[in-house]
Amino acid sequence: MKKILVVSALVIGAVAVHADQPMNPAPMESAPFQASLTPDISVHPKTTEIRGFAINVWGENPQSGLSLGIVNGSTGESRGLSWAVFNYDDSYTGVQWGLANYSKQSFKGWQGGIFFLPCFANVSDGTFTGLQEGMVNVSENFTGLQVGIVNYSKNLHGVQIGLANIAMNNGWFDQMPDKFAKGFPLFNWSF
């Protein structure tokens, strides 16, 4: 019984110590605020994780919080809300609102536009889980809902709603581009 209590206490202690660690495994500096004209002309270097608020003309930091700007870049594992004309990231969890959004490795959340700002394009080269809403949505591996005029996914596990919906893992598109498949003008799905 004593062994179980000792092991349980050690496990709880280890979990409590690691729960406060940042998402990025490498030790790095962090700051609650960032202001930047470019990634190299800023209050903090671009390697500093911003845990709070960033206002950018063009910013590029790992982040955990709110980022407002013209161009918001997030490196490494980042999370939060990015609102800009153009957002880009390595790996992001949260919301990106902009006229164009790009995700390199993985994205979990919502990419699109808000209020009266339409999103022209969302592009995800890696794995995307969530909602993409824009005029053109492109994804390598997509799980969730794409809403737009043109929706394309190489590997879709979800639903597409738009005028042109293409899921390359859907049997209709097996012989593309040699033979043009019948289109799905309003809905498309693959699970």
PDB file of C-alpha atoms in Angstrom:
ATOM      1  CA  MET A   1       0.000   0.000   0.000  1.00  0.00           C
ATOM      2  CA  LYS A   2       2.871   2.357   0.857  1.00  0.00           C
ATOM      3  CA  LYS A   3       4.500   1.659  -2.522  1.00  0.00           C
ATOM      4  CA  ILE A   4       1.291   2.611  -4.348  1.00  0.00           C
ATOM      5  CA  LEU A   5       1.052   5.878  -2.398  1.00  0.00           C
ATOM      6  CA  VAL A   6       4.718   6.741  -3.044  1.00  0.00           C
ATOM      7  CA  VAL A   7       4.447   5.970  -6.779  1.00  0.00           C
ATOM      8  CA  SER A   8       1.169   7.933  -7.023  1.00  0.00           C
ATOM      9  CA  ALA A   9       2.747  10.928  -5.284  1.00  0.00           C
ATOM     10  CA  LEU A  10       5.741  10.828  -7.654  1.00  0.00           C
ATOM     11  CA  VAL A  11       3.493  10.616 -10.733  1.00  0.00           C
ATOM     12  CA  ILE A  12       1.301  13.505  -9.543  1.00  0.00           C
ATOM     13  CA  GLY A  13       4.402  15.560  -8.773  1.00  0.00           C
ATOM     14  CA  ALA A  14       5.915  14.887 -12.190  1.00  0.00           C
ATOM     15  CA  VAL A  15       2.675  15.805 -13.965  1.00  0.00           C
ATOM     16  CA  ALA A  16       2.349  19.012 -11.938  1.00  0.00           C
ATOM     17  CA  VAL A  17       5.925  20.045 -12.785  1.00  0.00           C
ATOM     18  CA  HIS A  18       5.458  19.411 -16.522  1.00  0.00           C
ATOM     19  CA  ALA A  19       1.993  20.999 -16.763  1.00  0.00           C
ATOM     20  CA  ASP A  20       3.548  24.466 -16.470  1.00  0.00           C
ATOM     21  CA  GLN A  21       5.989  23.906 -19.347  1.00  0.00           C
ATOM     22  CA  PRO A  22       5.475  25.792 -22.652  1.00  0.00           C
ATOM     23  CA  MET A  23       4.271  23.921 -25.751  1.00  0.00           C
ATOM     24  CA  ASN A  24       7.731  24.167 -27.331  1.00  0.00           C
ATOM     25  CA  PRO A  25      10.044  21.607 -25.739  1.00  0.00           C
ATOM     26  CA  ALA A  26      13.241  23.647 -26.171  1.00  0.00           C
ATOM     27  CA  PRO A  27      13.846  26.183 -23.402  1.00  0.00           C
ATOM     28  CA  MET A  28      13.282  29.709 -24.687  1.00  0.00           C
ATOM     29  CA  GLU A  29      12.666  33.152 -23.374  1.00  0.00           C
ATOM     30  CA  SER A  30       9.104  34.344 -23.090  1.00  0.00           C
ATOM     31  CA  ALA A  31       7.519  37.766 -22.880  1.00  0.00           C
ATOM     32  CA  PRO A  32       3.961  39.009 -22.297  1.00  0.00           C
ATOM     33  CA  PHE A  33       4.071  41.670 -25.056  1.00  0.00           C
ATOM     34  CA  GLN A  34       5.581  42.120 -28.511  1.00  0.00           C
ATOM     35  CA  ALA A  35       5.588  45.032 -30.943  1.00  0.00           C
ATOM     36  CA  SER A  36       7.358  44.624 -34.266  1.00  0.00           C
ATOM     37  CA  LEU A  37       7.893  46.363 -37.582  1.00  0.00           C
ATOM     38  CA  THR A  38       9.664  43.280 -38.990  1.00  0.00           C
ATOM     39  CA  PRO A  39      10.823  40.055 -37.332  1.00  0.00           C
ATOM     40  CA  ASP A  40      14.276  41.627 -36.848  1.00  0.00           C
ATOM     41  CA  ILE A  41      13.069  45.106 -35.818  1.00  0.00           C
ATOM     42  CA  SER A  42      11.001  44.376 -32.743  1.00  0.00           C
ATOM     43  CA  VAL A  43      10.905  44.714 -28.967  1.00  0.00           C
ATOM     44  CA  HIS A  44      11.931  41.053 -28.532  1.00  0.00           C
ATOM     45  CA  PRO A  45      13.890  38.748 -30.877  1.00  0.00           C
ATOM     46  CA  LYS A  46      11.890  36.408 -33.087  1.00  0.00           C
ATOM     47  CA  THR A  47      12.964  33.414 -30.983  1.00  0.00           C
ATOM     48  CA  THR A  48      11.114  34.762 -27.907  1.00  0.00           C
ATOM     49  CA  GLU A  49       7.776  33.085 -27.200  1.00  0.00           C
ATOM     50  CA  ILE A  50       5.055  35.702 -26.786  1.00  0.00           C
ATOM     51  CA  ARG A  51       2.624  34.675 -24.056  1.00  0.00           C
ATOM     52  CA  GLY A  52       0.085  37.433 -24.201  1.00  0.00           C
ATOM     53  CA  PHE A  53      -0.373  40.189 -26.795  1.00  0.00           C
ATOM     54  CA  ALA A  54       1.519  41.059 -29.989  1.00  0.00           C
ATOM     55  CA  ILE A  55       0.917  43.977 -32.330  1.00  0.00           C
ATOM     56  CA  ASN A  56       2.778  43.733 -35.618  1.00  0.00           C
ATOM     57  CA  VAL A  57       3.385  45.317 -38.949  1.00  0.00           C
ATOM     58  CA  TRP A  58       5.169  42.019 -39.603  1.00  0.00           C
ATOM     59  CA  GLY A  59       5.787  39.755 -36.637  1.00  0.00           C
ATOM     60  CA  GLU A  60       7.207  36.263 -36.417  1.00  0.00           C
ATOM     61  CA  ASN A  61       7.374  34.642 -32.987  1.00  0.00           C
ATOM     62  CA  PRO A  62       6.191  31.478 -31.326  1.00  0.00           C
ATOM     63  CA  GLN A  63       3.043  32.642 -29.591  1.00  0.00           C
ATOM     64  CA  SER A  64       0.460  31.783 -27.029  1.00  0.00           C
ATOM     65  CA  GLY A  65      -2.135  34.538 -27.028  1.00  0.00           C
ATOM     66  CA  LEU A  66      -3.525  37.329 -29.217  1.00  0.00           C
ATOM     67  CA  SER A  67      -1.633  38.618 -32.249  1.00  0.00           C
ATOM     68  CA  LEU A  68      -2.902  41.590 -34.284  1.00  0.00           C
ATOM     69  CA  GLY A  69      -1.095  42.892 -37.345  1.00  0.00           C
ATOM     70  CA  ILE A  70      -0.685  43.214 -41.058  1.00  0.00           C
ATOM     71  CA  VAL A  71       1.433  40.036 -41.279  1.00  0.00           C
ATOM     72  CA  ASN A  72       1.439  37.584 -38.365  1.00  0.00           C
ATOM     73  CA  GLY A  73       3.898  34.720 -38.469  1.00  0.00           C
ATOM     74  CA  SER A  74       4.021  31.995 -35.843  1.00  0.00           C
ATOM     75  CA  THR A  75       6.973  29.650 -35.609  1.00  0.00           C
ATOM     76  CA  GLY A  76       7.144  26.325 -33.844  1.00  0.00           C
ATOM     77  CA  GLU A  77       4.104  25.175 -31.876  1.00  0.00           C
ATOM     78  CA  SER A  78       1.841  28.204 -31.396  1.00  0.00           C
ATOM     79  CA  ARG A  79      -1.704  28.761 -30.197  1.00  0.00           C
ATOM     80  CA  GLY A  80      -4.197  31.557 -29.768  1.00  0.00           C
ATOM     81  CA  LEU A  81      -5.907  34.092 -32.043  1.00  0.00           C
ATOM     82  CA  SER A  82      -4.122  35.720 -34.992  1.00  0.00           C
ATOM     83  CA  TRP A  83      -5.918  38.503 -36.827  1.00  0.00           C
ATOM     84  CA  ALA A  84      -4.125  40.056 -39.814  1.00  0.00           C
ATOM     85  CA  VAL A  85      -4.174  40.610 -43.542  1.00  0.00           C
ATOM     86  CA  PHE A  86      -1.910  37.527 -43.869  1.00  0.00           C
ATOM     87  CA  ASN A  87      -1.273  34.838 -41.236  1.00  0.00           C
ATOM     88  CA  TYR A  88       1.257  32.037 -41.534  1.00  0.00           C
ATOM     89  CA  ASP A  89       2.481  29.362 -39.151  1.00  0.00           C
ATOM     90  CA  ASP A  90       4.494  26.197 -38.687  1.00  0.00           C
ATOM     91  CA  SER A  91       1.988  24.525 -36.372  1.00  0.00           C
ATOM     92  CA  TYR A  92      -0.996  26.326 -34.842  1.00  0.00           C
ATOM     93  CA  THR A  93      -3.954  25.622 -32.579  1.00  0.00           C
ATOM     94  CA  GLY A  94      -6.688  28.249 -32.403  1.00  0.00           C
ATOM     95  CA  VAL A  95      -8.130  30.844 -34.773  1.00  0.00           C
ATOM     96  CA  GLN A  96      -6.587  32.667 -37.734  1.00  0.00           C
ATOM     97  CA  TRP A  97      -8.649  35.436 -39.271  1.00  0.00           C
ATOM     98  CA  GLY A  98      -7.249  37.155 -42.341  1.00  0.00           C
ATOM     99  CA  LEU A  99      -7.533  37.793 -46.044  1.00  0.00           C
ATOM    100  CA  ALA A 100      -5.114  34.884 -46.545  1.00  0.00           C
ATOM    101  CA  ASN A 101      -3.936  32.166 -44.139  1.00  0.00           C
ATOM    102  CA  TYR A 102      -1.170  29.588 -44.585  1.00  0.00           C
ATOM    103  CA  SER A 103      -0.266  26.638 -42.379  1.00  0.00           C
ATOM    104  CA  LYS A 104       2.902  24.634 -43.023  1.00  0.00           C
ATOM    105  CA  GLN A 105       2.693  21.508 -40.821  1.00  0.00           C
ATOM    106  CA  SER A 106      -0.495  21.283 -38.780  1.00  0.00           C
ATOM    107  CA  PHE A 107      -3.473  23.412 -37.860  1.00  0.00           C
ATOM    108  CA  LYS A 108      -6.298  22.738 -35.415  1.00  0.00           C
ATOM    109  CA  GLY A 109      -9.111  25.262 -35.252  1.00  0.00           C
ATOM    110  CA  TRP A 110     -10.645  27.849 -37.568  1.00  0.00           C
ATOM    111  CA  GLN A 111      -9.048  29.580 -40.551  1.00  0.00           C
ATOM    112  CA  GLY A 112     -11.057  32.232 -42.315  1.00  0.00           C
ATOM    113  CA  GLY A 113     -12.336  35.769 -42.271  1.00  0.00           C
ATOM    114  CA  ILE A 114     -14.565  37.571 -39.811  1.00  0.00           C
ATOM    115  CA  PHE A 115     -17.173  40.307 -39.883  1.00  0.00           C
ATOM    116  CA  PHE A 116     -17.058  42.074 -43.263  1.00  0.00           C
ATOM    117  CA  LEU A 117     -13.564  40.874 -44.153  1.00  0.00           C
ATOM    118  CA  PRO A 118     -13.797  37.955 -46.570  1.00  0.00           C
ATOM    119  CA  CYS A 119     -11.003  35.423 -46.589  1.00  0.00           C
ATOM    120  CA  PHE A 120      -9.661  34.938 -50.095  1.00  0.00           C
ATOM    121  CA  ALA A 121      -7.499  31.864 -49.499  1.00  0.00           C
ATOM    122  CA  ASN A 122      -6.683  29.292 -46.824  1.00  0.00           C
ATOM    123  CA  VAL A 123      -3.832  26.898 -47.580  1.00  0.00           C
ATOM    124  CA  SER A 124      -2.658  24.040 -45.376  1.00  0.00           C
ATOM    125  CA  ASP A 125       0.305  21.958 -46.564  1.00  0.00           C
ATOM    126  CA  GLY A 126       0.110  19.520 -43.658  1.00  0.00           C
ATOM    127  CA  THR A 127      -2.697  18.235 -41.473  1.00  0.00           C
ATOM    128  CA  PHE A 128      -5.747  20.436 -40.851  1.00  0.00           C
ATOM    129  CA  THR A 129      -8.487  19.685 -38.332  1.00  0.00           C
ATOM    130  CA  GLY A 130     -11.414  22.068 -37.994  1.00  0.00           C
ATOM    131  CA  LEU A 131     -13.077  24.718 -40.176  1.00  0.00           C
ATOM    132  CA  GLN A 132     -11.709  26.445 -43.277  1.00  0.00           C
ATOM    133  CA  GLU A 133     -13.976  29.149 -44.660  1.00  0.00           C
ATOM    134  CA  GLY A 134     -12.843  31.313 -47.539  1.00  0.00           C
ATOM    135  CA  MET A 135     -13.233  31.810 -51.253  1.00  0.00           C
ATOM    136  CA  VAL A 136     -10.528  29.178 -51.948  1.00  0.00           C
ATOM    137  CA  ASN A 137      -9.609  26.459 -49.432  1.00  0.00           C
ATOM    138  CA  VAL A 138      -6.725  24.081 -50.121  1.00  0.00           C
ATOM    139  CA  SER A 139      -5.539  21.331 -47.810  1.00  0.00           C
ATOM    140  CA  GLU A 140      -3.260  18.310 -47.975  1.00  0.00           C
ATOM    141  CA  ASN A 141      -4.922  16.238 -45.204  1.00  0.00           C
ATOM    142  CA  PHE A 142      -8.209  17.701 -44.010  1.00  0.00           C
ATOM    143  CA  THR A 143     -10.613  16.635 -41.272  1.00  0.00           C
ATOM    144  CA  GLY A 144     -13.650  18.843 -40.722  1.00  0.00           C
ATOM    145  CA  LEU A 145     -15.629  21.349 -42.795  1.00  0.00           C
ATOM    146  CA  GLN A 146     -14.487  23.421 -45.790  1.00  0.00           C
ATOM    147  CA  VAL A 147     -16.847  26.200 -46.896  1.00  0.00           C
ATOM    148  CA  GLY A 148     -15.979  28.311 -49.954  1.00  0.00           C
ATOM    149  CA  ILE A 149     -16.310  28.834 -53.666  1.00  0.00           C
ATOM    150  CA  VAL A 150     -13.524  26.315 -54.418  1.00  0.00           C
ATOM    151  CA  ASN A 151     -12.569  23.609 -51.911  1.00  0.00           C
ATOM    152  CA  TYR A 152      -9.715  21.188 -52.571  1.00  0.00           C
ATOM    153  CA  SER A 153      -8.291  18.466 -50.374  1.00  0.00           C
ATOM    154  CA  LYS A 154      -5.903  15.703 -51.305  1.00  0.00           C
ATOM    155  CA  ASN A 155      -7.177  13.586 -48.418  1.00  0.00           C
ATOM    156  CA  LEU A 156     -10.603  14.632 -47.087  1.00  0.00           C
ATOM    157  CA  HIS A 157     -12.299  13.247 -43.988  1.00  0.00           C
ATOM    158  CA  GLY A 158     -15.256  15.553 -43.666  1.00  0.00           C
ATOM    159  CA  VAL A 159     -17.548  17.786 -45.698  1.00  0.00           C
ATOM    160  CA  GLN A 160     -17.001  20.417 -48.390  1.00  0.00           C
ATOM    161  CA  ILE A 161     -19.651  23.015 -49.233  1.00  0.00           C
ATOM    162  CA  GLY A 162     -19.079  25.275 -52.260  1.00  0.00           C
ATOM    163  CA  LEU A 163     -19.398  25.702 -56.009  1.00  0.00           C
ATOM    164  CA  ALA A 164     -16.434  23.410 -56.813  1.00  0.00           C
ATOM    165  CA  ASN A 165     -15.498  20.697 -54.307  1.00  0.00           C
ATOM    166  CA  ILE A 166     -12.610  18.327 -54.990  1.00  0.00           C
ATOM    167  CA  ALA A 167     -11.430  15.532 -52.715  1.00  0.00           C
ATOM    168  CA  MET A 168      -8.722  13.464 -54.385  1.00  0.00           C
ATOM    169  CA  ASN A 169      -9.403  10.470 -52.116  1.00  0.00           C
ATOM    170  CA  ASN A 170     -12.995  10.380 -53.398  1.00  0.00           C
ATOM    171  CA  GLY A 171     -13.474   7.694 -56.066  1.00  0.00           C
ATOM    172  CA  TRP A 172     -14.933  10.210 -58.511  1.00  0.00           C
ATOM    173  CA  PHE A 173     -11.485  11.753 -58.966  1.00  0.00           C
ATOM    174  CA  ASP A 174      -9.349   8.603 -59.402  1.00  0.00           C
ATOM    175  CA  GLN A 175      -8.504   9.295 -63.074  1.00  0.00           C
ATOM    176  CA  MET A 176      -7.960  13.038 -62.770  1.00  0.00           C
ATOM    177  CA  PRO A 177      -6.362  14.872 -64.637  1.00  0.00           C
ATOM    178  CA  ASP A 178      -6.480  12.378 -67.563  1.00  0.00           C
ATOM    179  CA  LYS A 179     -10.254  12.271 -67.391  1.00  0.00           C
ATOM    180  CA  PHE A 180     -12.299  14.999 -65.818  1.00  0.00           C
ATOM    181  CA  ALA A 181     -14.567  13.672 -63.130  1.00  0.00           C
ATOM    182  CA  LYS A 182     -18.101  14.733 -62.534  1.00  0.00           C
ATOM    183  CA  GLY A 183     -18.057  17.689 -60.213  1.00  0.00           C
ATOM    184  CA  PHE A 184     -19.774  18.190 -56.939  1.00  0.00           C
ATOM    185  CA  PRO A 185     -21.180  21.674 -57.235  1.00  0.00           C
ATOM    186  CA  LEU A 186     -22.704  22.069 -53.772  1.00  0.00           C
ATOM    187  CA  PHE A 187     -21.639  19.288 -51.410  1.00  0.00           C
ATOM    188  CA  ASN A 188     -18.843  16.751 -51.234  1.00  0.00           C
ATOM    189  CA  TRP A 189     -17.861  14.363 -48.490  1.00  0.00           C
ATOM    190  CA  SER A 190     -15.426  11.606 -47.688  1.00  0.00           C
ATOM    191  CA  PHE A 191     -15.047   9.624 -44.484  1.00  0.00           C
TER     192      PHE A 191
END
